Coordinates of C-alpha atoms in Angstrom, one line a residue:
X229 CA 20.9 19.0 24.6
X230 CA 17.8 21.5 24.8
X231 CA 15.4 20.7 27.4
X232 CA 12.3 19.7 26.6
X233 CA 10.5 23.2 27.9
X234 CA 12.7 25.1 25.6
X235 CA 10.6 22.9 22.8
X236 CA 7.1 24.3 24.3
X237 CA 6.8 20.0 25.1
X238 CA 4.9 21.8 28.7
X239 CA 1.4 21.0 26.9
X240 CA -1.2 18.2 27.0
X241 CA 0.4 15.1 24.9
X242 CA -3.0 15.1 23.3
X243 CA -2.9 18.2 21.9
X244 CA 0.4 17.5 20.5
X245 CA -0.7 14.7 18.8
X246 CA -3.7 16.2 17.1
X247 CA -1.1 19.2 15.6
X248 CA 0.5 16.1 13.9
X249 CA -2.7 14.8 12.5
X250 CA -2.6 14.0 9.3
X251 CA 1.7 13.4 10.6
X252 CA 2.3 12.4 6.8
X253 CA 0.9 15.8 5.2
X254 CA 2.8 18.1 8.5
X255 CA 6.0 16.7 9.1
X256 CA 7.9 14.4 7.8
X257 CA 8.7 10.7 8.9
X258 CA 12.7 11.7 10.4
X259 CA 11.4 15.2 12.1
X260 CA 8.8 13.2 14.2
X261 CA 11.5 10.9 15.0
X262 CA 13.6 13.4 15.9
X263 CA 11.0 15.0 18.5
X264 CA 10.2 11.3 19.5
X265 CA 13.3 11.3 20.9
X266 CA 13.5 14.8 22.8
X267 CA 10.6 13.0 24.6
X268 CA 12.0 10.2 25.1
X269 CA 15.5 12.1 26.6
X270 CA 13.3 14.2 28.7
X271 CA 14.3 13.9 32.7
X272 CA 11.7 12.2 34.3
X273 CA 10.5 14.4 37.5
X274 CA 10.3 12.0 40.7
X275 CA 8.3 12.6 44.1
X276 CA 10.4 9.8 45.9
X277 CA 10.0 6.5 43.4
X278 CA 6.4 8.3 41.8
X279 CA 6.9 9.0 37.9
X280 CA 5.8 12.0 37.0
X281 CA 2.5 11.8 35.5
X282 CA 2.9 14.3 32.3
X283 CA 6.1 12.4 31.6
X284 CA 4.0 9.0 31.7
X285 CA 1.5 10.8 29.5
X286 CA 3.9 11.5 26.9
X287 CA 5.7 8.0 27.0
X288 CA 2.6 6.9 26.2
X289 CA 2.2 9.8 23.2
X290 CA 5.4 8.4 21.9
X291 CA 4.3 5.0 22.0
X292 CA 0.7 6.1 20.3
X293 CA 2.8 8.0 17.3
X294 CA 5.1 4.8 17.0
X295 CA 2.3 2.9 16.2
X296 CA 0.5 5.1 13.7
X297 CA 4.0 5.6 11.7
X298 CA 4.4 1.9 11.7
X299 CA 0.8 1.4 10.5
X300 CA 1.3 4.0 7.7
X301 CA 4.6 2.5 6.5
X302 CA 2.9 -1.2 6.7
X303 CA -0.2 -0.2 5.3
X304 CA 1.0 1.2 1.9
X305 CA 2.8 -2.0 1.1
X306 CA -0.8 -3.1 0.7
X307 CA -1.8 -0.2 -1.3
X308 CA -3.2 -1.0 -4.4
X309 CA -4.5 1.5 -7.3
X310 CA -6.4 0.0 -10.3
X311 CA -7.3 0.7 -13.6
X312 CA -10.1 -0.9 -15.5
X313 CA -11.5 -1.2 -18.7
X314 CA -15.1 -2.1 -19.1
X315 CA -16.8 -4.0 -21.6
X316 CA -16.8 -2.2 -24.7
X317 CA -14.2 0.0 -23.7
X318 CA -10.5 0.5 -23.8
X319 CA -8.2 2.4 -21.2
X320 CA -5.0 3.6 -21.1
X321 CA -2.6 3.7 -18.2
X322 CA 0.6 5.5 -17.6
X323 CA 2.5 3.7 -14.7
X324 CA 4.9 5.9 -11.8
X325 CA 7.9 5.1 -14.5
X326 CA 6.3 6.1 -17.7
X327 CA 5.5 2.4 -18.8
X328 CA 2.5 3.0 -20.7
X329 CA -0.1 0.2 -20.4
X330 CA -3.3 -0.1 -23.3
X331 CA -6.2 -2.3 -21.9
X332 CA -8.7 -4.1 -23.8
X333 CA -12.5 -4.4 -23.2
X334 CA -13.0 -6.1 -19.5
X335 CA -9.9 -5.8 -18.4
X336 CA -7.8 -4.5 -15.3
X337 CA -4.3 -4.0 -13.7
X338 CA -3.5 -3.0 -10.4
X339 CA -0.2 -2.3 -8.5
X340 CA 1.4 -0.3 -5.9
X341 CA 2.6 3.3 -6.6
X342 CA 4.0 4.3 -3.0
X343 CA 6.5 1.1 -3.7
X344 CA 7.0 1.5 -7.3
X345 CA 10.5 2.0 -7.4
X346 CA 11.3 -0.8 -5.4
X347 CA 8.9 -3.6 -7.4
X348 CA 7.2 -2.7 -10.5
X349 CA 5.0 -5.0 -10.8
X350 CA 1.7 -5.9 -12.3
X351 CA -1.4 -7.7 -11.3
X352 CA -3.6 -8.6 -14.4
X353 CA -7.0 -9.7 -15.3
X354 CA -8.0 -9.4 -19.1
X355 CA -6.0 -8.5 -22.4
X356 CA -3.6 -5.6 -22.1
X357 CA -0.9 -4.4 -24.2
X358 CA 2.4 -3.3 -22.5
X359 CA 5.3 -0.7 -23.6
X360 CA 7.7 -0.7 -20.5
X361 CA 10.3 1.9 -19.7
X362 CA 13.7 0.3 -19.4
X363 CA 14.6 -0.2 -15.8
X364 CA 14.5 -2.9 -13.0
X365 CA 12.3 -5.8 -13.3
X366 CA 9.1 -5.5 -14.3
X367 CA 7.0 -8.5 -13.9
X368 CA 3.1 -8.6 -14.8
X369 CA 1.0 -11.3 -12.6
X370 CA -1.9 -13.3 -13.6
X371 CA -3.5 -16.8 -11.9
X372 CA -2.1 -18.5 -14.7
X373 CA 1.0 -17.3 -15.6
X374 CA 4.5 -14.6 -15.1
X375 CA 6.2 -12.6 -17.1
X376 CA 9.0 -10.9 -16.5
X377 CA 10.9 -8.3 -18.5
X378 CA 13.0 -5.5 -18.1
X379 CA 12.1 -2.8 -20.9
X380 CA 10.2 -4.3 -23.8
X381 CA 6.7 -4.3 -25.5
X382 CA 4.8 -7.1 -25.5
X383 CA 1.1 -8.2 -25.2
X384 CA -0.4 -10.6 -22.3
X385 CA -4.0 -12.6 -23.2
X386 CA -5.1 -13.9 -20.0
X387 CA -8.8 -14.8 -20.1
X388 CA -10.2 -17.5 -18.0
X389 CA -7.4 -20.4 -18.6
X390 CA -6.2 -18.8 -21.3
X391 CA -2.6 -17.2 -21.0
X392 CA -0.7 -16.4 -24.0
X393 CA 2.3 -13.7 -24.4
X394 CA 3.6 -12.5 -27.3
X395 CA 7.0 -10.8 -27.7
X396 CA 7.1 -7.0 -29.9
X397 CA 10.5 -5.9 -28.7
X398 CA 13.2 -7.1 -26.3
X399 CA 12.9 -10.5 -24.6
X400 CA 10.2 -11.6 -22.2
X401 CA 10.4 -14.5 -20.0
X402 CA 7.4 -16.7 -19.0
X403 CA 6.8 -18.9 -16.0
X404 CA 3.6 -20.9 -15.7
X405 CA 2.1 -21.1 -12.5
X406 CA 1.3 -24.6 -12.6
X407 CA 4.0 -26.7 -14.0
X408 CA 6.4 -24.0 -13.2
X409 CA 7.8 -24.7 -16.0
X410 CA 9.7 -21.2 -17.6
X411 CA 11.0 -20.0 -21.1
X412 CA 12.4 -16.8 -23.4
X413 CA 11.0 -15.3 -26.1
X414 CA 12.0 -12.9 -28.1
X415 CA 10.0 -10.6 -30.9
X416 CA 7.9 -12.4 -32.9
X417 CA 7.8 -15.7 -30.6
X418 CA 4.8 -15.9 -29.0
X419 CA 4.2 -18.8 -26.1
X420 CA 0.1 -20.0 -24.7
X421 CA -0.2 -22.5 -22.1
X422 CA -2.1 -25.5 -22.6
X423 CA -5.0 -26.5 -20.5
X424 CA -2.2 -28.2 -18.2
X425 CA -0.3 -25.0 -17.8
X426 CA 2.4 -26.8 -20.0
X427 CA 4.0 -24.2 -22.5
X428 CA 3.6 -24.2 -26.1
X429 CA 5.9 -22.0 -28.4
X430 CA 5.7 -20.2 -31.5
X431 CA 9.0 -19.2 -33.2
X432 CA 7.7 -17.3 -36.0
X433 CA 4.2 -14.8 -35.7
X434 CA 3.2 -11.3 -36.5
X435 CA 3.8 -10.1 -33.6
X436 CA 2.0 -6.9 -34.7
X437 CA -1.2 -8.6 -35.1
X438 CA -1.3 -8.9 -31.8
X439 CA -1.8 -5.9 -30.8
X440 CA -4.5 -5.1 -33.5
X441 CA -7.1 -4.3 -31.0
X442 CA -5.7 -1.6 -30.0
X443 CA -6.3 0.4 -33.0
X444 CA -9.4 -1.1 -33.7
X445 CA -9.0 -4.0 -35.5
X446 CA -10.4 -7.9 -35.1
X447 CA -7.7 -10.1 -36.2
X448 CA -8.7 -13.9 -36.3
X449 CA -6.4 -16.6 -38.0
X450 CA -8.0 -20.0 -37.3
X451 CA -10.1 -19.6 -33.9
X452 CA -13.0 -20.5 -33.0
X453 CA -16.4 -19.4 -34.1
X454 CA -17.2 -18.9 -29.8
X455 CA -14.0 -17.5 -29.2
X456 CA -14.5 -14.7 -32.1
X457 CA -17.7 -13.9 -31.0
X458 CA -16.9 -14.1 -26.8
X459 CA -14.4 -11.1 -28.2
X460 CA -17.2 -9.3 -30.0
X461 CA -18.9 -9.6 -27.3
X462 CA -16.6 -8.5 -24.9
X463 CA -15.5 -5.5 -27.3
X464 CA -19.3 -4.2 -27.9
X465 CA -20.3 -4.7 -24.5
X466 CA -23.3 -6.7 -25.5
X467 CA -24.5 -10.1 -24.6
X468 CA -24.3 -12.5 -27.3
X469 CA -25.8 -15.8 -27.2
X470 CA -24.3 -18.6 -29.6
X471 CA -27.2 -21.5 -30.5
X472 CA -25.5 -22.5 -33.5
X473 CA -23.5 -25.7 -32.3
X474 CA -21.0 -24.5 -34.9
X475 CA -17.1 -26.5 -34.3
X476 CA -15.9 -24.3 -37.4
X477 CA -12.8 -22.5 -37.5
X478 CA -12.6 -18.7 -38.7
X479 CA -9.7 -16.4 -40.0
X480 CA -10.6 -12.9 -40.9
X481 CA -9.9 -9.5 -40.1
X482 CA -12.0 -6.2 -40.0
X483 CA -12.5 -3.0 -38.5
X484 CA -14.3 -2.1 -35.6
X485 CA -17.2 -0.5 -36.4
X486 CA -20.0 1.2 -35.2
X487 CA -23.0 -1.1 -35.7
X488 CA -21.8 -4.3 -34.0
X489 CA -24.4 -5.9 -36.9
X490 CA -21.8 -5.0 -39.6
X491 CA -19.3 -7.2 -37.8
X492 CA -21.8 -9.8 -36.9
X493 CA -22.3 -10.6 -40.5
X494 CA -19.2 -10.6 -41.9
X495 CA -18.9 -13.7 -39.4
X496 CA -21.7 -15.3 -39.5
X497 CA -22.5 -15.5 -42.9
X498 CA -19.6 -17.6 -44.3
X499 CA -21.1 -20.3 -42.0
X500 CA -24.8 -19.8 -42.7
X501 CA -25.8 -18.6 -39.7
X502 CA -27.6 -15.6 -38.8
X503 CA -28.2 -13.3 -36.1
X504 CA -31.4 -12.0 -34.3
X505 CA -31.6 -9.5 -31.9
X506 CA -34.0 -9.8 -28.9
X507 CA -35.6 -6.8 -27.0
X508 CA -33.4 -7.1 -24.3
X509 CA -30.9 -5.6 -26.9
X510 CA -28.8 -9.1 -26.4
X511 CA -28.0 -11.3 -30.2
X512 CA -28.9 -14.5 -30.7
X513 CA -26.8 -16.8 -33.4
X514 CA -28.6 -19.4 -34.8
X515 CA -28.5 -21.6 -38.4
X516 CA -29.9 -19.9 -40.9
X517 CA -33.6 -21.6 -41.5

């Protein structure tokens, strides 16, 4: 084996370590292991039973490097990056695979790219629309519920305690978080979780309609008058402030367009109610007098 002098390993420890500084952009991970070594190998000069005291400095190098390569490697299994869509806007993000991910108003996602390949998955907050490249596991978290596929589209509504997943292409499987309870769907089955976390199936939907808001469209069959206008809300990025007391049910559909009054109407006025808006730029619903 080469000696360590016939390395140039005769200089300060220190400034050793500062050449390898940043060690990840330099060298790679097995060629500092492999010098970690030489050090380690190196003869240890002896003045009776005194080690050498620029040997004990770089045992101690070694031991300094150890510990920053095991807080890199540690570290990035932490790593998150996120991508966020905020209120009146939509995003799209393209995951390390090439799953491709559309996010509606007020939503996020975050996951780990360093250990992509080794667990794709998703943390989610929000509304999001998913097209996943066929592959290993790919599972999307929420506080309420998990989904797991393997390549698939499918859309995720998880709002508050409201979790439902409906099923474009492939099959999806859903676990609830509290009951733990678990099922399969496949396209156009679509599952929500009641307030218990119990699940609730749908055999037969559109799944397409689900995924409206993507392009721009409101798509209501049967919800309610707060719900429709929470998503207005949420979609404009305004404040909307419902005074109305109305329990009423509404099914519709309509493009998103550019005055949010335009959509406002053609919701409120099947119910007589009307809309005001204040200076704070906010809209007030209230019965029509």
């Amino acid at each position: 084996m080469s000696s360590l002098n016939d390395k140039g390993f005769n200089e300060d420890p220190v400034n050793f370590i500062n050449k390898l500084k940043p060690i990840e952009a330099k060298r790679s991970k097995e060629a500092v292991w492999s010098t970690l070594e030489l050090m380690l190998d190196k003869p240890l000069k002896k003045q009776g039973n005194v080690i050498s005291k620029n040997s004990r400095k770089w045992q101690i190098a070694a031991s300094l490097i150890f510990v920053m390569l095991f807080a890199s490697v540690f570290g990035s299994k932490f790593y998150k990056k996120s991508v966020r869509a905020i209120a009146g806007k939509q995003e799209i993000a393209f995951l390390p695979d090439g799953s491709e991910v559309h996010l509606n108003s007020k939503s996020e996602i975050s996951y780990n790219p360093i250990w992509w390949k080794v667990n794709r998955e998703v943390d989610l907050k929000g509304e999001a629309f998913f097209k996943v490249k066929k592959g290993k596991k790919f599972t999307v978290v929420s506080n309420i519920g998990i989904t797991t596929v393997v390549g698939t589209s499918f859309n995720i509504f998880a709002r508050n305690n409201h979790y439902v997943v409906t099923c474009l292409t492939g099959k999806v499987k859903v676990v609830s978080v509290k009951t733990k309870q678990e099922t399969l769907i496949t396209p156009n089955q679509m599952v929500r979780f009641s307030d218990d976390g119990k699940i609730q199936l749908n055999s037969n939907v559109n799944a397409k309609l689900a995924t409206y808001w993507s392009v721009g469209k409101f798509v209501f069959t049967q919800v309610a008058l707060d719900e429709v206008l929470s998503e207005i809300e949420l979609r404009y990025g305004v404040k909307i402030e419902n005074l109305s007391n109305s329990k009423e049910l509404y099914t519709g559909n309509f493009n998103k367009e550019n005055d949010i009054e335009l959509a406002l109407n053609l919701v409120c006025k099947p119910f007589g109610l009307e809309y005001k808006k204040l200076p704070s730029g906010a809209y007030l619903i209230q019965r029509t007098l």
